[in-house]
Amino acid sequence: MTTSQKSDDSPNIPLPQAHKPVAKQVVAQPVDHSTPLEEAAKFARVTDDGHVFVIIDGAEHPVGQYPDATKDEALAYFVRKYDDVLSQLMLLEQRVSAKAPSGDMPKTLDTLAATVAERHLVGDIPKLEARIAAARTAVSALAGEQRQVTEAARAEQLKVREALVEQAEALAEKRPEQIQWKTASTAMNELFETWKGTQRSAVRLPRATEDALWKRFRAARTTFDRHRRAYFSQLDATNAQAKSAKEELISRAEALQSSTDWAGTAAEYRKLMDEWKKSRRASRKDDDALWSRFRASQDVFFQARAAENAKVDAEYGENLIVKEALLEEARALVPVKDLSITKQKLDSIRSRWEVAGKVPRADLQRVESALRQVEEAVKGAEEEQWRRSNPETKARSNSMLSQLQDTIAALEDDLEAAKKQGNAKRIAKAQEALEARQMWLNTLEKSAADLD
């Protein structure tokens, strides 16, 4: 047999196309399906010159010629073509049974059917054609099942994509001033990464659907990014204004830090502090640095004032020692025994008190209050002496004592209430009033005794 003869009589039978990788790889089982010549001879006739005819339903169809060979060799050549088609069909049947992807199966069946229809092979062709037809039915059923699975997966994928789009749009629709940008930006980035992950999945949405969803998702991201840029641009402008305003307050504060007008400057610093509290905050980094500068300028002033006060208090400490001694001398005047001598001594104490000068601020109220108590006691004694010179004085003496005792009782109640409240100012005031009334009471009681 010549090469050209074989080429004309032996058309190529294409192999099945390569498939995409699947979870379960189908491998043809090594089964011997070769057709015995004696069996094939039932479906063929071979002439002496090597022409071969296939018999189908009693009718002969020319298959081809295999010259320069025996009849068996010629028959075997075309039987092998039949067996090749059968082998490919069996492999496809195994893939159907294994539910492999059916996308290229119809094309494979069309190729096998076309090869059989050319009648260039020998074997039970009606049986082979019936088997191809049955395979078509099985492939069609498998394709239907796989379409259902694919559609279900696409429906689920559509829900996932729509959910991602809706979440992105929800972030984009929020008012910029209501968004926690760090958290929201992380969320948007995660949505985008999830979106890219869905595109790598095995199930793809229809192109039009996927394009429409991506357009919405991209628009949401664009809007979100635009809002973020606008928000931070405005925030930067606002922070810059706040920073400028606070730097102006700092300049005013620093201009005051060397002042020795302690009272006036302290008042100005209080006003500056009020303005600072009402001003806008700058960025956290800037605001902390600005506050440190503002506070530092105040510290310079108040530390200088504290040092000056300490110096003054040290000088006034000696005056306090003098006044403490004068207080002891004054307290010795009560109860009053001789009013005239007592008044003279008290006048002397007052003169020396003024000469002694100022005392530390913390002690000022205490020593002044103590001296006033003595003065009030002497004044009470003076009034009492006047009353004794009045004929009606003795009659009113008992009434006055009674009223003073009631007043002292009320003051004692006030002092106790102030102590329970822990009100230091009220305690000091009540204590001072009570001590003055008690001195007065002692004087009145002595005077009343003298009247008797």
Short mmCIF file of C-alpha atoms in Angstrom, two decimals, residues 319-334 345-346 348-350 352-353 356 359 363-375 435 439:
data_model
loop_
_atom_site.label_atom_id
_atom_site.label_comp_id
_atom_site.label_asym_id
_atom_site.label_seq_id
_atom_site.Cartn_x
_atom_site.Cartn_y
_atom_site.Cartn_z
CA ASN A 319 5.92 90.78 111.55
CA LEU A 320 3.73 87.80 112.37
CA ILE A 321 5.87 86.95 115.38
CA VAL A 322 5.37 90.49 116.71
CA LYS A 323 1.64 90.40 116.15
CA GLU A 324 1.30 86.96 117.76
CA ALA A 325 2.93 88.46 120.90
CA LEU A 326 0.60 91.46 120.76
CA LEU A 327 -2.38 89.06 120.52
CA GLU A 328 -1.28 87.30 123.68
CA GLU A 329 -1.02 90.66 125.37
CA ALA A 330 -4.47 91.67 124.14
CA ARG A 331 -6.14 88.41 125.19
CA ALA A 332 -4.86 89.01 128.72
CA LEU A 333 -7.07 92.12 128.89
CA VAL A 334 -10.29 90.07 129.08
CA LYS A 345 -3.47 99.17 127.04
CA LEU A 346 -5.60 98.28 124.04
CA SER A 348 -1.10 100.88 122.91
CA ILE A 349 -1.49 97.42 121.40
CA ARG A 350 -3.26 98.90 118.35
CA ARG A 352 2.19 98.73 117.94
CA TRP A 353 0.01 96.49 115.72
CA ALA A 356 4.43 95.86 113.09
CA VAL A 359 1.77 89.44 107.91
CA ASP A 363 -2.26 84.27 108.49
CA LEU A 364 -3.87 87.67 107.85
CA GLN A 365 -7.50 86.75 108.52
CA ARG A 366 -6.65 84.68 111.58
CA VAL A 367 -4.70 87.37 113.47
CA GLU A 368 -7.02 90.23 112.48
CA SER A 369 -10.03 88.21 113.61
CA ALA A 370 -8.41 87.41 116.96
CA LEU A 371 -7.70 91.12 117.63
CA ARG A 372 -11.27 92.08 116.71
CA GLN A 373 -12.59 89.59 119.26
CA VAL A 374 -10.64 91.36 122.00
CA GLU A 375 -11.83 94.76 120.74
CA GLU A 435 -15.65 83.42 120.41
CA MET A 439 -15.98 86.99 125.56
#
